[in-house]
PDB file of C-alpha atoms in Angstrom:
ATOM      1  CA  UNK S   1       0.798   3.420 -26.564  1.00  0.00           C
ATOM      2  CA  UNK S   2       0.490   7.181 -26.787  1.00  0.00           C
ATOM      3  CA  UNK S   3       2.393   8.393 -23.720  1.00  0.00           C
ATOM      4  CA  UNK S   4       2.320  11.997 -22.566  1.00  0.00           C
ATOM      5  CA  UNK S   5       5.582  13.664 -21.516  1.00  0.00           C
ATOM      6  CA  UNK S   6       3.978  15.416 -18.541  1.00  0.00           C
ATOM      7  CA  UNK S   7       2.624  12.089 -17.308  1.00  0.00           C
ATOM      8  CA  UNK S   8       6.034  10.451 -17.575  1.00  0.00           C
ATOM      9  CA  UNK S   9       7.605  13.320 -15.654  1.00  0.00           C
ATOM     10  CA  UNK S  10       4.961  12.930 -12.961  1.00  0.00           C
ATOM     11  CA  UNK S  11       5.939   9.282 -12.555  1.00  0.00           C
ATOM     12  CA  UNK S  12       9.645  10.131 -12.361  1.00  0.00           C
ATOM     13  CA  UNK S  13       9.077  12.931  -9.843  1.00  0.00           C
ATOM     14  CA  UNK S  14       6.849  10.736  -7.682  1.00  0.00           C
ATOM     15  CA  UNK S  15       9.439   7.982  -7.510  1.00  0.00           C
ATOM     16  CA  UNK S  16      12.241  10.460  -6.760  1.00  0.00           C
ATOM     17  CA  UNK S  17      10.256  12.207  -4.025  1.00  0.00           C
ATOM     18  CA  UNK S  18       8.521   9.151  -2.667  1.00  0.00           C
ATOM     19  CA  UNK S  19       5.095  10.819  -2.421  1.00  0.00           C
ATOM     20  CA  UNK S  20       2.616  12.662  -4.634  1.00  0.00           C
ATOM     21  CA  UNK S  21       3.088  15.763  -2.488  1.00  0.00           C
ATOM     22  CA  UNK S  22       6.849  15.773  -3.084  1.00  0.00           C
ATOM     23  CA  UNK S  23       6.299  15.315  -6.826  1.00  0.00           C
ATOM     24  CA  UNK S  24       3.825  18.208  -6.823  1.00  0.00           C
ATOM     25  CA  UNK S  25       6.372  20.494  -5.180  1.00  0.00           C
ATOM     26  CA  UNK S  26       9.066  19.469  -7.666  1.00  0.00           C
ATOM     27  CA  UNK S  27       6.843  20.094 -10.698  1.00  0.00           C
ATOM     28  CA  UNK S  28       5.049  23.162  -9.267  1.00  0.00           C
ATOM     29  CA  UNK S  29       1.574  21.670  -9.579  1.00  0.00           C
ATOM     30  CA  UNK S  30      -0.980  20.332  -7.107  1.00  0.00           C
ATOM     31  CA  UNK S  31      -0.970  16.759  -5.716  1.00  0.00           C
ATOM     32  CA  UNK S  32      -4.328  16.328  -7.436  1.00  0.00           C
ATOM     33  CA  UNK S  33      -2.709  17.101 -10.800  1.00  0.00           C
ATOM     34  CA  UNK S  34       0.024  14.535 -10.131  1.00  0.00           C
ATOM     35  CA  UNK S  35      -2.587  11.939  -9.214  1.00  0.00           C
ATOM     36  CA  UNK S  36      -4.549  12.642 -12.396  1.00  0.00           C
ATOM     37  CA  UNK S  37      -1.428  12.332 -14.564  1.00  0.00           C
ATOM     38  CA  UNK S  38      -0.476   9.043 -12.934  1.00  0.00           C
ATOM     39  CA  UNK S  39      -3.956   7.629 -13.423  1.00  0.00           C
ATOM     40  CA  UNK S  40      -3.911   8.712 -17.071  1.00  0.00           C
ATOM     41  CA  UNK S  41      -0.515   7.078 -17.548  1.00  0.00           C
ATOM     42  CA  UNK S  42      -1.788   3.821 -16.051  1.00  0.00           C
ATOM     43  CA  UNK S  43      -4.805   3.962 -18.358  1.00  0.00           C
ATOM     44  CA  UNK S  44      -2.552   4.564 -21.362  1.00  0.00           C
ATOM     45  CA  UNK S  45      -0.274   1.649 -20.490  1.00  0.00           C
ATOM     46  CA  UNK S  46      -3.040  -0.628 -19.251  1.00  0.00           C
ATOM     47  CA  UNK S  47      -0.925  -1.463 -16.195  1.00  0.00           C
ATOM     48  CA  UNK S  48      -0.725  -0.571 -12.508  1.00  0.00           C
ATOM     49  CA  UNK S  49       2.554   1.324 -12.237  1.00  0.00           C
ATOM     50  CA  UNK S  50       2.691   2.422  -8.597  1.00  0.00           C
ATOM     51  CA  UNK S  51       1.702   1.074  -5.221  1.00  0.00           C
ATOM     52  CA  UNK S  52       0.441   4.159  -3.375  1.00  0.00           C
ATOM     53  CA  UNK S  53       2.368   3.498  -0.170  1.00  0.00           C
ATOM     54  CA  UNK S  54       4.631   5.936   1.669  1.00  0.00           C
ATOM     55  CA  UNK S  55       7.044   6.005   0.010  1.00  0.00           C
ATOM     56  CA  UNK S  56       5.488   4.819  -3.243  1.00  0.00           C
ATOM     57  CA  UNK S  57       6.694   1.534  -4.713  1.00  0.00           C
ATOM     58  CA  UNK S  58       7.038   0.694  -8.384  1.00  0.00           C
ATOM     59  CA  UNK S  59       5.458  -2.404  -9.812  1.00  0.00           C
ATOM     60  CA  UNK S  60       7.379  -4.432 -12.394  1.00  0.00           C
ATOM     61  CA  UNK S  61       5.479  -2.586 -15.138  1.00  0.00           C
ATOM     62  CA  UNK S  62       6.252   0.689 -13.394  1.00  0.00           C
ATOM     63  CA  UNK S  63       9.975  -0.068 -13.528  1.00  0.00           C
ATOM     64  CA  UNK S  64       9.810  -0.434 -17.309  1.00  0.00           C
ATOM     65  CA  UNK S  65       7.867   2.819 -17.759  1.00  0.00           C
ATOM     66  CA  UNK S  66      10.202   4.661 -15.356  1.00  0.00           C
ATOM     67  CA  UNK S  67      13.202   3.637 -17.472  1.00  0.00           C
ATOM     68  CA  UNK S  68      11.432   5.081 -20.515  1.00  0.00           C
ATOM     69  CA  UNK S  69      10.554   8.283 -18.641  1.00  0.00           C
ATOM     70  CA  UNK S  70      14.147   8.857 -17.580  1.00  0.00           C
ATOM     71  CA  UNK S  71      15.535   8.044 -21.007  1.00  0.00           C
ATOM     72  CA  UNK S  72      13.195  10.541 -22.636  1.00  0.00           C
ATOM     73  CA  UNK S  73      14.010  13.213 -20.037  1.00  0.00           C
ATOM     74  CA  UNK S  74      17.748  12.726 -20.553  1.00  0.00           C
ATOM     75  CA  UNK S  75      17.499  12.851 -24.337  1.00  0.00           C
ATOM     76  CA  UNK S  76      15.218  15.900 -24.170  1.00  0.00           C
ATOM     77  CA  UNK S  77      17.827  17.771 -22.099  1.00  0.00           C
ATOM     78  CA  UNK S  78      20.571  16.789 -24.568  1.00  0.00           C
ATOM     79  CA  UNK S  79      18.538  18.027 -27.545  1.00  0.00           C
ATOM     80  CA  UNK S  80      17.676  21.293 -25.799  1.00  0.00           C
ATOM     81  CA  UNK S  81      21.370  21.964 -25.217  1.00  0.00           C
ATOM     82  CA  UNK S  82      22.195  21.152 -28.844  1.00  0.00           C
ATOM     83  CA  UNK S  83      19.523  23.598 -30.014  1.00  0.00           C
ATOM     84  CA  UNK S  84      21.234  26.392 -28.135  1.00  0.00           C
ATOM     85  CA  UNK S  85      19.087  26.722 -25.029  1.00  0.00           C
ATOM     86  CA  UNK S  86      20.839  28.069 -21.964  1.00  0.00           C
ATOM     87  CA  UNK S  87      22.737  25.002 -20.675  1.00  0.00           C
ATOM     88  CA  UNK S  88      22.816  26.465 -17.167  1.00  0.00           C
ATOM     89  CA  UNK S  89      19.030  26.799 -16.930  1.00  0.00           C
ATOM     90  CA  UNK S  90      17.817  24.424 -14.187  1.00  0.00           C
ATOM     91  CA  UNK S  91      15.340  22.702 -16.487  1.00  0.00           C
ATOM     92  CA  UNK S  92      18.153  22.001 -18.989  1.00  0.00           C
ATOM     93  CA  UNK S  93      20.467  20.335 -16.449  1.00  0.00           C
ATOM     94  CA  UNK S  94      19.714  16.597 -16.605  1.00  0.00           C
ATOM     95  CA  UNK S  95      19.441  14.647 -13.367  1.00  0.00           C
ATOM     96  CA  UNK S  96      21.484  11.455 -13.470  1.00  0.00           C
ATOM     97  CA  UNK S  97      20.707   8.799 -10.847  1.00  0.00           C
ATOM     98  CA  UNK S  98      23.884   6.747 -10.346  1.00  0.00           C
ATOM     99  CA  UNK S  99      24.640   3.885  -7.955  1.00  0.00           C
ATOM    100  CA  UNK S 100      28.114   3.868  -6.369  1.00  0.00           C
ATOM    101  CA  UNK S 101      29.681   1.678  -3.710  1.00  0.00           C
ATOM    102  CA  UNK S 102      30.666   3.483  -0.506  1.00  0.00           C
ATOM    103  CA  UNK S 103      34.449   3.044  -0.779  1.00  0.00           C
ATOM    104  CA  UNK S 104      34.528   4.408  -4.332  1.00  0.00           C
ATOM    105  CA  UNK S 105      32.395   7.359  -3.315  1.00  0.00           C
ATOM    106  CA  UNK S 106      34.717   8.103  -0.395  1.00  0.00           C
ATOM    107  CA  UNK S 107      37.880   7.968  -2.499  1.00  0.00           C
ATOM    108  CA  UNK S 108      37.885   8.535  -6.248  1.00  0.00           C
ATOM    109  CA  UNK S 109      34.346   8.979  -7.620  1.00  0.00           C
ATOM    110  CA  UNK S 110      33.458  12.398  -6.189  1.00  0.00           C
ATOM    111  CA  UNK S 111      36.710  14.051  -7.379  1.00  0.00           C
ATOM    112  CA  UNK S 112      36.031  12.578 -10.826  1.00  0.00           C
ATOM    113  CA  UNK S 113      32.501  13.980 -10.962  1.00  0.00           C
ATOM    114  CA  UNK S 114      33.214  17.390  -9.423  1.00  0.00           C
ATOM    115  CA  UNK S 115      34.168  19.086 -12.742  1.00  0.00           C
ATOM    116  CA  UNK S 116      30.723  18.161 -14.126  1.00  0.00           C
ATOM    117  CA  UNK S 117      28.778  19.848 -11.338  1.00  0.00           C
ATOM    118  CA  UNK S 118      27.492  22.614 -13.616  1.00  0.00           C
ATOM    119  CA  UNK S 119      26.485  20.239 -16.414  1.00  0.00           C
ATOM    120  CA  UNK S 120      24.534  17.526 -14.592  1.00  0.00           C
ATOM    121  CA  UNK S 121      22.627  17.132 -11.355  1.00  0.00           C
ATOM    122  CA  UNK S 122      23.785  13.998  -9.576  1.00  0.00           C
ATOM    123  CA  UNK S 123      21.411  11.717  -7.700  1.00  0.00           C
ATOM    124  CA  UNK S 124      23.876   9.310  -6.068  1.00  0.00           C
ATOM    125  CA  UNK S 125      22.670   6.055  -4.548  1.00  0.00           C
ATOM    126  CA  UNK S 126      25.101   4.377  -2.165  1.00  0.00           C
ATOM    127  CA  UNK S 127      24.994   0.603  -2.330  1.00  0.00           C
ATOM    128  CA  UNK S 128      27.394  -2.313  -2.028  1.00  0.00           C
ATOM    129  CA  UNK S 129      29.192  -3.028  -5.319  1.00  0.00           C
ATOM    130  CA  UNK S 130      27.683  -6.517  -5.325  1.00  0.00           C
ATOM    131  CA  UNK S 131      24.173  -5.031  -5.345  1.00  0.00           C
ATOM    132  CA  UNK S 132      24.345  -1.834  -7.454  1.00  0.00           C
ATOM    133  CA  UNK S 133      23.391  -3.721 -10.625  1.00  0.00           C
ATOM    134  CA  UNK S 134      20.003  -4.529  -9.061  1.00  0.00           C
ATOM    135  CA  UNK S 135      19.250  -0.792  -9.065  1.00  0.00           C
ATOM    136  CA  UNK S 136      20.012  -0.738 -12.799  1.00  0.00           C
ATOM    137  CA  UNK S 137      17.629  -3.617 -13.440  1.00  0.00           C
ATOM    138  CA  UNK S 138      14.893  -1.860 -11.501  1.00  0.00           C
ATOM    139  CA  UNK S 139      15.335   1.371 -13.447  1.00  0.00           C
ATOM    140  CA  UNK S 140      16.175   3.240 -10.238  1.00  0.00           C
ATOM    141  CA  UNK S 141      19.500   4.404 -11.681  1.00  0.00           C
ATOM    142  CA  UNK S 142      20.815   5.010 -15.186  1.00  0.00           C
ATOM    143  CA  UNK S 143      24.359   3.884 -14.420  1.00  0.00           C
ATOM    144  CA  UNK S 144      26.346   2.153 -11.701  1.00  0.00           C
ATOM    145  CA  UNK S 145      29.797   1.342 -10.415  1.00  0.00           C
ATOM    146  CA  UNK S 146      29.410  -2.393  -9.918  1.00  0.00           C
ATOM    147  CA  UNK S 147      31.314  -5.620  -9.356  1.00  0.00           C
ATOM    148  CA  UNK S 148      29.198  -7.276 -12.072  1.00  0.00           C
ATOM    149  CA  UNK S 149      31.010  -7.540 -15.383  1.00  0.00           C
ATOM    150  CA  UNK S 150      28.048  -9.071 -17.235  1.00  0.00           C
ATOM    151  CA  UNK S 151      25.985  -6.218 -18.689  1.00  0.00           C
ATOM    152  CA  UNK S 152      22.511  -5.766 -17.295  1.00  0.00           C
ATOM    153  CA  UNK S 153      20.018  -6.090 -20.197  1.00  0.00           C
ATOM    154  CA  UNK S 154      19.930  -2.783 -22.047  1.00  0.00           C
ATOM    155  CA  UNK S 155      23.289  -1.634 -20.640  1.00  0.00           C
ATOM    156  CA  UNK S 156      26.953  -1.533 -21.609  1.00  0.00           C
ATOM    157  CA  UNK S 157      29.754  -2.577 -19.262  1.00  0.00           C
ATOM    158  CA  UNK S 158      33.276  -1.128 -19.107  1.00  0.00           C
ATOM    159  CA  UNK S 159      36.038  -2.326 -16.797  1.00  0.00           C
ATOM    160  CA  UNK S 160      37.249   0.443 -14.502  1.00  0.00           C
ATOM    161  CA  UNK S 161      39.984  -1.342 -12.575  1.00  0.00           C
ATOM    162  CA  UNK S 162      40.276  -2.901  -9.146  1.00  0.00           C
ATOM    163  CA  UNK S 163      40.366  -1.660  -5.580  1.00  0.00           C
ATOM    164  CA  UNK S 164      42.802  -3.649  -3.436  1.00  0.00           C
ATOM    165  CA  UNK S 165      41.858  -4.410   0.159  1.00  0.00           C
ATOM    166  CA  UNK S 166      44.302  -5.680   2.791  1.00  0.00           C
ATOM    167  CA  UNK S 167      43.805  -6.801   6.406  1.00  0.00           C
ATOM    168  CA  UNK S 168      44.974  -3.837   8.483  1.00  0.00           C
ATOM    169  CA  UNK S 169      45.018  -2.609  12.055  1.00  0.00           C
ATOM    170  CA  UNK S 170      46.831  -0.125  14.244  1.00  0.00           C
ATOM    171  CA  UNK S 171      50.328  -1.117  15.428  1.00  0.00           C
ATOM    172  CA  UNK S 172      49.050  -1.313  19.027  1.00  0.00           C
ATOM    173  CA  UNK S 173      46.133  -3.566  18.030  1.00  0.00           C
ATOM    174  CA  UNK S 174      48.456  -5.825  16.035  1.00  0.00           C
ATOM    175  CA  UNK S 175      50.848  -6.165  18.982  1.00  0.00           C
ATOM    176  CA  UNK S 176      48.028  -7.031  21.373  1.00  0.00           C
ATOM    177  CA  UNK S 177      45.993  -9.449  19.256  1.00  0.00           C
ATOM    178  CA  UNK S 178      48.489 -10.715  16.677  1.00  0.00           C
ATOM    179  CA  UNK S 179      51.896 -10.905  18.403  1.00  0.00           C
ATOM    180  CA  UNK S 180      52.794 -13.913  16.224  1.00  0.00           C
ATOM    181  CA  UNK S 181      50.824 -12.770  13.180  1.00  0.00           C
ATOM    182  CA  UNK S 182      47.227 -13.471  12.111  1.00  0.00           C
ATOM    183  CA  UNK S 183      47.119 -17.132  13.093  1.00  0.00           C
ATOM    184  CA  UNK S 184      43.785 -18.986  12.969  1.00  0.00           C
ATOM    185  CA  UNK S 185      43.645 -18.901  16.774  1.00  0.00           C
ATOM    186  CA  UNK S 186      44.242 -15.145  16.905  1.00  0.00           C
ATOM    187  CA  UNK S 187      41.725 -14.412  14.154  1.00  0.00           C
ATOM    188  CA  UNK S 188      39.109 -16.453  16.010  1.00  0.00           C
ATOM    189  CA  UNK S 189      39.221 -14.058  18.981  1.00  0.00           C
ATOM    190  CA  UNK S 190      40.393 -10.662  17.675  1.00  0.00           C
ATOM    191  CA  UNK S 191      37.613  -8.063  17.192  1.00  0.00           C
ATOM    192  CA  UNK S 192      36.869  -7.240  13.557  1.00  0.00           C
ATOM    193  CA  UNK S 193      35.270  -4.149  11.992  1.00  0.00           C
ATOM    194  CA  UNK S 194      32.691  -4.858   9.273  1.00  0.00           C
ATOM    195  CA  UNK S 195      31.029  -2.222   7.082  1.00  0.00           C
ATOM    196  CA  UNK S 196      27.520  -3.698   7.138  1.00  0.00           C
ATOM    197  CA  UNK S 197      25.773  -7.041   6.860  1.00  0.00           C
ATOM    198  CA  UNK S 198      26.137  -7.073   3.073  1.00  0.00           C
ATOM    199  CA  UNK S 199      29.909  -6.688   3.324  1.00  0.00           C
ATOM    200  CA  UNK S 200      31.694 -10.044   3.117  1.00  0.00           C
ATOM    201  CA  UNK S 201      35.295  -8.886   2.585  1.00  0.00           C
ATOM    202  CA  UNK S 202      36.349  -9.465   6.187  1.00  0.00           C
ATOM    203  CA  UNK S 203      34.623 -12.836   6.435  1.00  0.00           C
ATOM    204  CA  UNK S 204      36.054 -13.908   3.098  1.00  0.00           C
ATOM    205  CA  UNK S 205      39.568 -13.415   4.459  1.00  0.00           C
ATOM    206  CA  UNK S 206      38.681 -14.672   7.942  1.00  0.00           C
ATOM    207  CA  UNK S 207      37.156 -17.931   6.747  1.00  0.00           C
ATOM    208  CA  UNK S 208      39.981 -18.565   4.285  1.00  0.00           C
ATOM    209  CA  UNK S 209      42.529 -18.258   7.081  1.00  0.00           C
ATOM    210  CA  UNK S 210      40.696 -19.614  10.117  1.00  0.00           C
ATOM    211  CA  UNK S 211      37.795 -21.738   8.857  1.00  0.00           C
ATOM    212  CA  UNK S 212      34.058 -21.268   8.558  1.00  0.00           C
ATOM    213  CA  UNK S 213      33.231 -21.835  12.224  1.00  0.00           C
ATOM    214  CA  UNK S 214      35.087 -18.897  13.787  1.00  0.00           C
ATOM    215  CA  UNK S 215      32.930 -16.094  15.194  1.00  0.00           C
ATOM    216  CA  UNK S 216      35.018 -13.251  16.646  1.00  0.00           C
ATOM    217  CA  UNK S 217      33.428 -10.085  18.061  1.00  0.00           C
ATOM    218  CA  UNK S 218      32.150  -7.870  15.224  1.00  0.00           C
ATOM    219  CA  UNK S 219      31.719  -4.082  15.155  1.00  0.00           C
ATOM    220  CA  UNK S 220      29.412  -2.839  12.342  1.00  0.00           C
ATOM    221  CA  UNK S 221      30.304   0.661  11.100  1.00  0.00           C
ATOM    222  CA  UNK S 222      28.220   1.409   7.958  1.00  0.00           C
ATOM    223  CA  UNK S 223      30.019   4.500   6.624  1.00  0.00           C
ATOM    224  CA  UNK S 224      33.220   4.362   4.610  1.00  0.00           C
ATOM    225  CA  UNK S 225      35.215   7.117   6.336  1.00  0.00           C
ATOM    226  CA  UNK S 226      33.916   6.093   9.764  1.00  0.00           C
ATOM    227  CA  UNK S 227      34.785   2.472   9.029  1.00  0.00           C
ATOM    228  CA  UNK S 228      38.437   3.331   8.452  1.00  0.00           C
ATOM    229  CA  UNK S 229      38.339   5.668  11.469  1.00  0.00           C
ATOM    230  CA  UNK S 230      37.086   2.766  13.611  1.00  0.00           C
ATOM    231  CA  UNK S 231      40.031   0.612  12.498  1.00  0.00           C
ATOM    232  CA  UNK S 232      42.420   3.534  13.127  1.00  0.00           C
ATOM    233  CA  UNK S 233      40.967   3.960  16.636  1.00  0.00           C
ATOM    234  CA  UNK S 234      41.726   0.344  17.436  1.00  0.00           C
ATOM    235  CA  UNK S 235      38.197  -1.066  17.567  1.00  0.00           C
ATOM    236  CA  UNK S 236      39.324  -4.010  15.485  1.00  0.00           C
ATOM    237  CA  UNK S 237      41.083  -5.100  12.335  1.00  0.00           C
ATOM    238  CA  UNK S 238      39.472  -4.704   8.935  1.00  0.00           C
ATOM    239  CA  UNK S 239      39.942  -4.984   5.189  1.00  0.00           C
ATOM    240  CA  UNK S 240      40.958  -1.449   4.242  1.00  0.00           C
ATOM    241  CA  UNK S 241      41.363  -0.279   0.627  1.00  0.00           C
ATOM    242  CA  UNK S 242      44.830   0.932  -0.284  1.00  0.00           C
ATOM    243  CA  UNK S 243      43.299   4.207  -1.512  1.00  0.00           C
ATOM    244  CA  UNK S 244      42.098   5.030   2.006  1.00  0.00           C
ATOM    245  CA  UNK S 245      45.042   3.580   3.900  1.00  0.00           C
ATOM    246  CA  UNK S 246      47.371   6.121   2.265  1.00  0.00           C
ATOM    247  CA  UNK S 247      45.720   9.008   4.112  1.00  0.00           C
ATOM    248  CA  UNK S 248      44.904   7.306   7.424  1.00  0.00           C
ATOM    249  CA  UNK S 249      46.236   8.810  10.655  1.00  0.00           C
ATOM    250  CA  UNK S 250      47.648   7.093  12.640  1.00  0.00           C
ATOM    251  CA  UNK S 251      49.259   4.863  10.060  1.00  0.00           C
ATOM    252  CA  UNK S 252      47.868   1.355   9.801  1.00  0.00           C
ATOM    253  CA  UNK S 253      49.942  -1.787   9.413  1.00  0.00           C
ATOM    254  CA  UNK S 254      49.205  -4.677   7.070  1.00  0.00           C
ATOM    255  CA  UNK S 255      48.619  -7.831   9.105  1.00  0.00           C
ATOM    256  CA  UNK S 256      49.233 -10.297   6.293  1.00  0.00           C
ATOM    257  CA  UNK S 257      51.422  -9.104   3.428  1.00  0.00           C
ATOM    258  CA  UNK S 258      50.580 -12.210   1.380  1.00  0.00           C
ATOM    259  CA  UNK S 259      46.845 -11.617   1.552  1.00  0.00           C
ATOM    260  CA  UNK S 260      44.869  -9.109  -0.458  1.00  0.00           C
ATOM    261  CA  UNK S 261      41.390  -9.049  -1.920  1.00  0.00           C
ATOM    262  CA  UNK S 262      40.988  -7.318  -5.278  1.00  0.00           C
ATOM    263  CA  UNK S 263      37.490  -6.058  -6.026  1.00  0.00           C
ATOM    264  CA  UNK S 264      37.201  -5.485  -9.769  1.00  0.00           C
ATOM    265  CA  UNK S 265      34.846  -2.635 -10.601  1.00  0.00           C
ATOM    266  CA  UNK S 266      32.913  -1.990 -13.798  1.00  0.00           C
ATOM    267  CA  UNK S 267      30.916   0.947 -15.094  1.00  0.00           C
ATOM    268  CA  UNK S 268      27.526  -0.024 -16.450  1.00  0.00           C
ATOM    269  CA  UNK S 269      25.192   2.466 -18.064  1.00  0.00           C
ATOM    270  CA  UNK S 270      22.057   2.404 -20.165  1.00  0.00           C
ATOM    271  CA  UNK S 271      22.764   1.725 -23.821  1.00  0.00           C
ATOM    272  CA  UNK S 272      21.647   5.200 -24.761  1.00  0.00           C
ATOM    273  CA  UNK S 273      23.358   7.895 -26.802  1.00  0.00           C
ATOM    274  CA  UNK S 274      23.411  10.688 -24.263  1.00  0.00           C
ATOM    275  CA  UNK S 275      26.021  13.437 -24.108  1.00  0.00           C
ATOM    276  CA  UNK S 276      25.553  13.879 -20.347  1.00  0.00           C
ATOM    277  CA  UNK S 277      25.821  10.180 -19.554  1.00  0.00           C
ATOM    278  CA  UNK S 278      28.853   9.747 -21.801  1.00  0.00           C
ATOM    279  CA  UNK S 279      30.557  12.746 -20.168  1.00  0.00           C
ATOM    280  CA  UNK S 280      30.135  11.117 -16.770  1.00  0.00           C
ATOM    281  CA  UNK S 281      31.542   7.852 -18.095  1.00  0.00           C
ATOM    282  CA  UNK S 282      34.625   9.526 -19.573  1.00  0.00           C
ATOM    283  CA  UNK S 283      35.253  11.511 -16.384  1.00  0.00           C
ATOM    284  CA  UNK S 284      35.119   8.354 -14.265  1.00  0.00           C
ATOM    285  CA  UNK S 285      37.317   6.393 -16.652  1.00  0.00           C
ATOM    286  CA  UNK S 286      39.972   9.123 -16.655  1.00  0.00           C
ATOM    287  CA  UNK S 287      40.279   9.094 -12.865  1.00  0.00           C
ATOM    288  CA  UNK S 288      39.950   5.315 -12.596  1.00  0.00           C
ATOM    289  CA  UNK S 289      42.969   4.916 -14.890  1.00  0.00           C
ATOM    290  CA  UNK S 290      45.027   6.897 -12.352  1.00  0.00           C
ATOM    291  CA  UNK S 291      43.603   5.658  -9.076  1.00  0.00           C
ATOM    292  CA  UNK S 292      42.611   2.018  -9.575  1.00  0.00           C
ATOM    293  CA  UNK S 293      44.816  -0.974 -10.268  1.00  0.00           C
ATOM    294  CA  UNK S 294      44.889  -1.530 -14.009  1.00  0.00           C
ATOM    295  CA  UNK S 295      45.749  -5.013 -15.267  1.00  0.00           C
ATOM    296  CA  UNK S 296      44.794  -5.471 -18.897  1.00  0.00           C
ATOM    297  CA  UNK S 297      41.830  -3.216 -19.641  1.00  0.00           C
ATOM    298  CA  UNK S 298      38.757  -4.916 -20.996  1.00  0.00           C
ATOM    299  CA  UNK S 299      36.724  -3.319 -23.788  1.00  0.00           C
ATOM    300  CA  UNK S 300      33.178  -2.070 -23.520  1.00  0.00           C
ATOM    301  CA  UNK S 301      30.684  -4.941 -23.694  1.00  0.00           C
ATOM    302  CA  UNK S 302      26.945  -5.123 -24.077  1.00  0.00           C
TER     303      UNK S 302
END
């Protein structure tokens, strides 16, 4: 295949923006020019790459070509910087799509990435740590904070550490609903706060302590800071990460000191020699070593 760089950029911009019009604005051309480049790219690859819906959807072939487009764009930006081009020029700042779970984003990831704000443009995708690796497989992101240790094909995996979650509530909530502690009977009736329908931390603890048949009232609060705020306001009990509990007002109490759920996190990124991507990895690792629980560190795999 003889693939044109402008055509690959048109594909990337269309996927980022969701429409041909958004891609045209990003690349300062007309929607007709974007359409022509996409058609030429599909002719060159002999595959249908996009479903022209709103927003557009990648086909399986499109996912493969998008990965190539983003790899080339990242390497092009790295080479331009090495050749002495102005690193602050907008066209020389690589855009890095990264998937991060909500609790990491709300606690340690953003402070880790802040020093790199002038070197890279971040396109952060919030997703549950059990599902971020799917975005890597699809080519939607170049790297991810994920619970999956097994490297996605074409990626490396590095252990970051673990976030510890404990069942917590306000003192008033604990006195009302758990006067004798979190017994199976109390857990079966006490309201619980759950992040979203992908989040199984609460139910993992609940079912281990009270059985699979219990169905207490559930409040869904799908935002990390608001989730902890809901627990602090007394809406229910919830599995709160130690990193967030330290700064919660009013102070929360641990309902079961013998129970904790450790979510081990890994950093997976494309197996690609990129200065920008490696800088992000090192920045995250440095902060993870301070903020996350560190049993024996595993080496890079993949």
